[in-house]
Structure formats: C-alpha cells, structure tokens
mmCIF file of C-alpha atoms in Angstrom:
data_model
loop_
_atom_site.group_PDB
_atom_site.id
_atom_site.type_symbol
_atom_site.label_atom_id
_atom_site.label_comp_id
_atom_site.label_asym_id
_atom_site.label_seq_id
_atom_site.Cartn_x
_atom_site.Cartn_y
_atom_site.Cartn_z
ATOM 1 C CA SER A 1 -7.592 -12.468 4.443
ATOM 2 C CA ALA A 2 -4.199 -13.543 3.142
ATOM 3 C CA VAL A 3 -1.274 -13.538 5.561
ATOM 4 C CA ILE A 4 2.000 -12.399 4.013
ATOM 5 C CA SER A 5 5.534 -12.711 5.336
ATOM 6 C CA GLN A 6 8.724 -11.174 3.989
ATOM 7 C CA LYS A 7 12.409 -11.914 4.490
ATOM 8 C CA PRO A 8 14.569 -10.170 5.470
ATOM 9 C CA SER A 9 12.708 -7.599 7.537
ATOM 10 C CA ARG A 10 15.610 -5.188 7.165
ATOM 11 C CA ASP A 11 19.117 -5.078 5.789
ATOM 12 C CA ILE A 12 22.027 -2.711 5.363
ATOM 13 C CA CYS A 13 23.930 -3.240 2.114
ATOM 14 C CA GLN A 14 26.969 -1.822 0.374
ATOM 15 C CA ARG A 15 26.506 0.053 -2.880
ATOM 16 C CA GLY A 16 27.050 -2.077 -5.957
ATOM 17 C CA THR A 17 25.757 -5.259 -4.336
ATOM 18 C CA SER A 18 22.399 -7.016 -4.775
ATOM 19 C CA LEU A 19 19.724 -8.122 -2.318
ATOM 20 C CA THR A 20 16.951 -10.642 -2.861
ATOM 21 C CA ILE A 21 13.735 -10.183 -0.903
ATOM 22 C CA GLN A 22 11.398 -13.098 -0.381
ATOM 23 C CA CYS A 23 7.598 -12.977 -0.092
ATOM 24 C CA GLN A 24 5.542 -15.917 1.159
ATOM 25 C CA VAL A 25 1.727 -16.068 1.244
ATOM 26 C CA ASP A 26 -0.317 -18.519 3.318
ATOM 27 C CA SER A 27 -2.702 -19.283 0.455
ATOM 28 C CA GLN A 28 -2.569 -19.582 -3.314
ATOM 29 C CA VAL A 29 -3.059 -16.253 -5.075
ATOM 30 C CA THR A 30 -2.987 -15.303 -8.725
ATOM 31 C CA MET A 31 -1.779 -11.734 -8.445
ATOM 32 C CA MET A 32 1.290 -10.668 -6.474
ATOM 33 C CA PHE A 33 2.757 -7.191 -6.538
ATOM 34 C CA TRP A 34 5.929 -5.426 -5.444
ATOM 35 C CA TYR A 35 5.770 -1.839 -4.188
ATOM 36 C CA ARG A 36 8.415 0.630 -3.057
ATOM 37 C CA GLN A 37 7.971 3.233 -0.333
ATOM 38 C CA GLN A 38 10.754 5.777 -0.298
ATOM 39 C CA PRO A 39 11.464 7.664 2.934
ATOM 40 C CA GLY A 40 8.579 9.934 3.873
ATOM 41 C CA GLN A 41 6.636 9.077 0.719
ATOM 42 C CA SER A 42 3.725 6.918 -0.285
ATOM 43 C CA LEU A 43 3.753 3.625 -2.140
ATOM 44 C CA THR A 44 4.646 3.152 -5.798
ATOM 45 C CA LEU A 45 4.066 -0.043 -7.762
ATOM 46 C CA ILE A 46 7.260 -1.585 -9.148
ATOM 47 C CA ALA A 47 5.818 -4.608 -10.936
ATOM 48 C CA THR A 48 3.128 -7.240 -11.060
ATOM 49 C CA ALA A 49 4.354 -10.835 -10.677
ATOM 50 C CA ASN A 50 2.265 -13.500 -12.375
ATOM 51 C CA GLN A 51 2.964 -17.195 -11.977
ATOM 52 C CA GLY A 52 4.143 -18.776 -15.193
ATOM 53 C CA SER A 53 4.818 -15.556 -17.059
ATOM 54 C CA GLU A 54 7.165 -12.597 -17.107
ATOM 55 C CA ALA A 55 6.607 -9.851 -14.572
ATOM 56 C CA THR A 56 4.997 -6.643 -15.808
ATOM 57 C CA TYR A 57 6.986 -3.548 -14.860
ATOM 58 C CA GLU A 58 5.673 -0.023 -14.317
ATOM 59 C CA SER A 59 7.149 2.988 -16.025
ATOM 60 C CA GLY A 60 10.515 3.854 -14.504
ATOM 61 C CA PHE A 61 11.305 0.327 -13.349
ATOM 62 C CA VAL A 62 13.262 -2.212 -15.424
ATOM 63 C CA ILE A 63 13.891 -5.918 -15.195
ATOM 64 C CA ASP A 64 17.682 -5.578 -15.102
ATOM 65 C CA LYS A 65 17.450 -3.488 -11.941
ATOM 66 C CA PHE A 66 14.537 -5.323 -10.266
ATOM 67 C CA PRO A 67 14.390 -8.927 -11.488
ATOM 68 C CA ILE A 68 11.393 -10.826 -10.137
ATOM 69 C CA SER A 69 10.670 -14.522 -9.835
ATOM 70 C CA ARG A 70 7.288 -16.184 -9.263
ATOM 71 C CA PRO A 71 7.874 -19.940 -9.166
ATOM 72 C CA ASN A 72 4.470 -20.851 -7.687
ATOM 73 C CA LEU A 73 1.194 -19.404 -6.420
ATOM 74 C CA THR A 74 2.443 -18.713 -2.875
ATOM 75 C CA PHE A 75 5.950 -17.319 -3.346
ATOM 76 C CA SER A 76 7.815 -14.525 -5.112
ATOM 77 C CA THR A 77 11.199 -12.827 -4.926
ATOM 78 C CA LEU A 78 12.344 -9.323 -5.818
ATOM 79 C CA THR A 79 16.025 -8.616 -6.349
ATOM 80 C CA VAL A 80 17.396 -5.101 -6.064
ATOM 81 C CA SER A 81 20.527 -5.149 -8.237
ATOM 82 C CA ASN A 82 23.642 -3.003 -8.297
ATOM 83 C CA MET A 83 22.319 -0.952 -5.412
ATOM 84 C CA SER A 84 22.927 2.739 -4.840
ATOM 85 C CA PRO A 85 21.899 4.922 -1.874
ATOM 86 C CA GLU A 86 18.830 6.011 -3.887
ATOM 87 C CA ASP A 87 17.514 2.456 -3.545
ATOM 88 C CA SER A 88 17.153 2.908 0.216
ATOM 89 C CA SER A 89 13.444 2.292 0.732
ATOM 90 C CA ILE A 90 10.893 -0.038 2.172
ATOM 91 C CA TYR A 91 9.979 -2.784 -0.290
ATOM 92 C CA LEU A 92 6.528 -4.296 0.126
ATOM 93 C CA CYS A 93 4.917 -7.385 -1.293
ATOM 94 C CA SER A 94 1.155 -7.432 -1.751
ATOM 95 C CA VAL A 95 -1.485 -9.839 -3.037
ATOM 96 C CA GLU A 96 -4.985 -9.476 -4.382
ATOM 97 C CA ASP A 97 -7.490 -11.785 -2.694
ATOM 98 C CA THR A 98 -11.220 -11.550 -3.472
ATOM 99 C CA ARG A 99 -10.816 -8.003 -4.855
ATOM 100 C CA GLU A 100 -8.970 -6.800 -1.760
ATOM 101 C CA GLN A 101 -5.213 -6.128 -1.635
ATOM 102 C CA TYR A 102 -3.175 -7.059 1.400
ATOM 103 C CA PHE A 103 0.387 -6.060 2.178
ATOM 104 C CA GLY A 104 3.294 -7.761 3.830
ATOM 105 C CA PRO A 105 5.274 -6.178 6.676
ATOM 106 C CA GLY A 106 7.899 -4.797 4.311
ATOM 107 C CA THR A 107 11.672 -5.008 3.981
ATOM 108 C CA ARG A 108 13.556 -1.909 5.072
ATOM 109 C CA LEU A 109 16.658 -1.554 2.914
ATOM 110 C CA THR A 110 19.473 0.873 3.635
ATOM 111 C CA VAL A 111 22.267 1.227 1.077
ATOM 112 C CA THR A 112 25.533 2.771 2.244
ATOM 113 C CA GLU B 1 -3.390 11.675 -15.596
ATOM 114 C CA ASP B 2 -4.773 9.690 -12.718
ATOM 115 C CA GLN B 3 -4.374 11.404 -9.386
ATOM 116 C CA VAL B 4 -5.139 10.797 -5.748
ATOM 117 C CA THR B 5 -4.967 13.693 -3.291
ATOM 118 C CA GLN B 6 -5.384 13.340 0.445
ATOM 119 C CA SER B 7 -6.084 16.119 2.916
ATOM 120 C CA PRO B 8 -5.108 17.244 5.390
ATOM 121 C CA GLU B 9 -1.474 16.095 5.356
ATOM 122 C CA ALA B 10 -1.513 15.961 9.137
ATOM 123 C CA LEU B 11 -4.259 16.109 11.737
ATOM 124 C CA ARG B 12 -4.064 16.441 15.497
ATOM 125 C CA LEU B 13 -7.149 15.546 17.528
ATOM 126 C CA GLN B 14 -7.973 15.311 21.169
ATOM 127 C CA GLU B 15 -9.252 11.948 22.310
ATOM 128 C CA GLY B 16 -12.984 11.861 21.589
ATOM 129 C CA GLU B 17 -12.859 14.660 19.001
ATOM 130 C CA SER B 18 -14.454 13.317 15.810
ATOM 131 C CA SER B 19 -13.199 14.367 12.386
ATOM 132 C CA SER B 20 -12.921 13.341 8.734
ATOM 133 C CA LEU B 21 -10.099 12.657 6.312
ATOM 134 C CA ASN B 22 -10.550 13.374 2.627
ATOM 135 C CA CYS B 23 -9.378 11.537 -0.477
ATOM 136 C CA SER B 24 -10.157 13.109 -3.842
ATOM 137 C CA TYR B 25 -9.401 11.198 -7.008
ATOM 138 C CA THR B 26 -9.317 11.509 -10.758
ATOM 139 C CA VAL B 27 -9.436 8.289 -12.765
ATOM 140 C CA SER B 28 -10.976 7.389 -16.071
ATOM 141 C CA GLY B 29 -12.954 4.574 -14.481
ATOM 142 C CA LEU B 30 -12.960 3.387 -10.889
ATOM 143 C CA ARG B 31 -12.662 -0.305 -10.069
ATOM 144 C CA GLY B 32 -12.267 0.290 -6.340
ATOM 145 C CA LEU B 33 -11.116 2.753 -3.689
ATOM 146 C CA PHE B 34 -9.048 1.388 -0.827
ATOM 147 C CA TRP B 35 -8.303 2.712 2.651
ATOM 148 C CA TYR B 36 -5.301 1.490 4.654
ATOM 149 C CA ARG B 37 -3.812 2.264 8.021
ATOM 150 C CA GLN B 38 -0.016 2.303 8.302
ATOM 151 C CA ASP B 39 1.886 2.358 11.576
ATOM 152 C CA PRO B 40 5.551 3.442 11.597
ATOM 153 C CA GLY B 41 7.863 0.701 10.341
ATOM 154 C CA LYS B 42 5.014 -1.572 9.265
ATOM 155 C CA GLY B 43 3.192 -2.489 6.087
ATOM 156 C CA PRO B 44 -0.233 -0.993 5.298
ATOM 157 C CA GLU B 45 -3.134 -2.663 7.089
ATOM 158 C CA PHE B 46 -6.244 -3.110 4.944
ATOM 159 C CA LEU B 47 -9.333 -1.283 6.225
ATOM 160 C CA PHE B 48 -11.954 -0.955 3.472
ATOM 161 C CA THR B 49 -12.655 -1.242 -0.227
ATOM 162 C CA LEU B 50 -15.470 0.826 -1.752
ATOM 163 C CA TYR B 51 -16.693 0.080 -5.246
ATOM 164 C CA SER B 52 -19.485 2.486 -6.165
ATOM 165 C CA ALA B 53 -20.742 5.964 -5.318
ATOM 166 C CA GLY B 54 -23.019 5.966 -2.309
ATOM 167 C CA GLU B 55 -21.386 2.963 -0.717
ATOM 168 C CA GLU B 56 -20.470 3.122 2.973
ATOM 169 C CA LYS B 57 -18.497 0.735 5.196
ATOM 170 C CA GLU B 58 -17.839 0.780 8.928
ATOM 171 C CA LYS B 59 -15.322 -0.789 11.249
ATOM 172 C CA GLU B 60 -15.262 0.141 14.913
ATOM 173 C CA ARG B 61 -14.743 3.929 15.062
ATOM 174 C CA LEU B 62 -14.102 4.265 11.322
ATOM 175 C CA LYS B 63 -16.622 4.843 8.555
ATOM 176 C CA ALA B 64 -15.709 5.228 4.891
ATOM 177 C CA THR B 65 -17.946 6.812 2.269
ATOM 178 C CA LEU B 66 -17.585 7.231 -1.477
ATOM 179 C CA THR B 67 -18.836 9.708 -4.078
ATOM 180 C CA LYS B 68 -17.914 9.980 -7.750
ATOM 181 C CA LYS B 69 -15.024 12.328 -6.959
ATOM 182 C CA GLU B 70 -13.947 11.684 -3.392
ATOM 183 C CA SER B 71 -14.012 9.484 -0.342
ATOM 184 C CA PHE B 72 -14.153 10.372 3.312
ATOM 185 C CA LEU B 73 -12.856 8.436 6.273
ATOM 186 C CA HIS B 74 -14.835 9.515 9.312
ATOM 187 C CA ILE B 75 -13.308 8.861 12.715
ATOM 188 C CA THR B 76 -15.791 8.942 15.576
ATOM 189 C CA ALA B 77 -14.575 9.538 19.135
ATOM 190 C CA PRO B 78 -10.963 8.603 18.311
ATOM 191 C CA LYS B 79 -8.584 7.061 20.819
ATOM 192 C CA PRO B 80 -4.789 7.444 21.005
ATOM 193 C CA GLU B 81 -4.403 3.991 19.455
ATOM 194 C CA ASP B 82 -5.997 5.351 16.273
ATOM 195 C CA SER B 83 -2.866 7.424 15.708
ATOM 196 C CA ALA B 84 -1.318 6.310 12.405
ATOM 197 C CA THR B 85 -0.973 7.326 8.770
ATOM 198 C CA TYR B 86 -4.120 6.667 6.756
ATOM 199 C CA LEU B 87 -3.579 5.920 3.079
ATOM 200 C CA CYS B 88 -6.096 6.089 0.270
ATOM 201 C CA ALA B 89 -5.579 4.289 -3.032
ATOM 202 C CA VAL B 90 -7.603 3.889 -6.210
ATOM 203 C CA GLN B 91 -7.714 1.044 -8.642
ATOM 204 C CA GLU B 92 -8.512 1.880 -12.234
ATOM 205 C CA ALA B 93 -10.955 -0.204 -14.180
ATOM 206 C CA LYS B 94 -8.644 -0.396 -17.206
ATOM 207 C CA SER B 95 -5.485 -1.416 -15.318
ATOM 208 C CA SER B 96 -7.371 -3.953 -13.213
ATOM 209 C CA TYR B 97 -5.031 -4.371 -10.279
ATOM 210 C CA LYS B 98 -2.605 -1.471 -9.891
ATOM 211 C CA LEU B 99 -3.178 0.726 -6.832
ATOM 212 C CA ILE B 100 -2.436 4.436 -7.118
ATOM 213 C CA PHE B 101 -1.750 5.824 -3.667
ATOM 214 C CA GLY B 102 -2.227 9.251 -2.184
ATOM 215 C CA SER B 103 0.432 10.738 0.061
ATOM 216 C CA GLY B 104 -1.496 9.921 3.229
ATOM 217 C CA THR B 105 -2.829 11.750 6.287
ATOM 218 C CA ARG B 106 -0.802 11.501 9.503
ATOM 219 C CA LEU B 107 -3.244 11.355 12.399
ATOM 220 C CA LEU B 108 -2.210 12.015 15.979
ATOM 221 C CA VAL B 109 -4.793 11.550 18.718
ATOM 222 C CA ARG B 110 -3.763 13.033 22.059
ATOM 223 C CA PRO B 111 -5.101 11.654 25.343
#
C-alpha cells in the first residue's frame, strides 16, 4: 500500500492569509485527491489532482480558493487562499493504488 | 442523489461483546464500497474494499459484507483498541474515483 506524508501536520493562521499543504507519496500514482474534514463531520472531496492537467474541482470548491499543483507522480500541493475561520478543518491527501484509496495523516488547520 | 447512511451514530460495547455496524447506500452504479477506521487526530486507515454483492472480507476481528443496498462491518469479540470511528464510503461507477462518505459510527469498547 502507498505511504503518504503531509506537511505541515498542523498550523494556526490569521484570516486573510494563505497556506500551502504538501503531499508526498512513496510511489508513483496516477490519481491524487484532496479532501476536507470539517470539525465533527465526515470527509468531502475538494478536487482530483492529475499530473500534467488541470485539477478537477467538486461542486462548491473553486480554483481561486483552493489552487492545486501536481508537478509529478509523487507530489501535490493544495493552497487554502484568503482564509477565514470557516476554513478551519483537517485537509487530507489521498491516492488511488490498485483500486484502493489510501489517506495521508492530514493537516489540521485553525484560522483565527 | 447519491447517499451513504451509517448507523448507529455511536455504539458502546463491552470487551468481547460482538456487534455490527451498518452502511446503507444509494448510487446509480457501484464501483466499490470502502471501509476505513479513523482514530482521533489521524487520517482514515484503509480496512476493506468490496466490489460486488455477496462479497465478504475479513481482517482480524473485523468482517465486512456487501449486498446490493448495504454493507455490514461485523466486529467479533472486540477489544478496547478497536475503539475508533468507522467510516463507510462508496465509489460510483460513473465518477470512477470519487469517494462519497457516510458520517461514521463512533465505537467505544470498554474493558
């Protein structure tokens, strides 16, 4: 199974600023995903990040707010832009590997 | 609209007391049904993927089953270390990769 790491593991940010979250996988994967888990809730897909093409965003999420990069088959970044307290969540990277999806440890973001 | 509903929301068991968690789903076509375990402050840990009705998978004290409308996660003789939130997610055939998650079942196993 793929092993996924994320940086930072947690951060506290001021409203109006931006944070970039990094996701590193120990093997090459085609599909990478970014999910959000708001406090006390389950996971919601933000976007699918494909190498060599634009990310595909789910309804309710836009590129200006959550720009994504996917420079190669083992790495992706998610930026949370112009943050507000409502963006306080856990952000999770995941990958699909042989029809199974694995998740990283998450980045806990608090916006004050 | 695709939906995933998990029950119960919370479950308290005594150590050794077997039980089942339910995940009912509505999708136009199922590519796979996933079970995860999530501990507080951590990312979901993959447990099982089931692909077709009648399929069963086991791992230690856990056994997952699948029908055309629901999945069960059976926990046999649970231990306190099985305490966690168990998440169910479905993957639609038409969307290929997106996981639609249920709200989870919080399991507490008391010694």
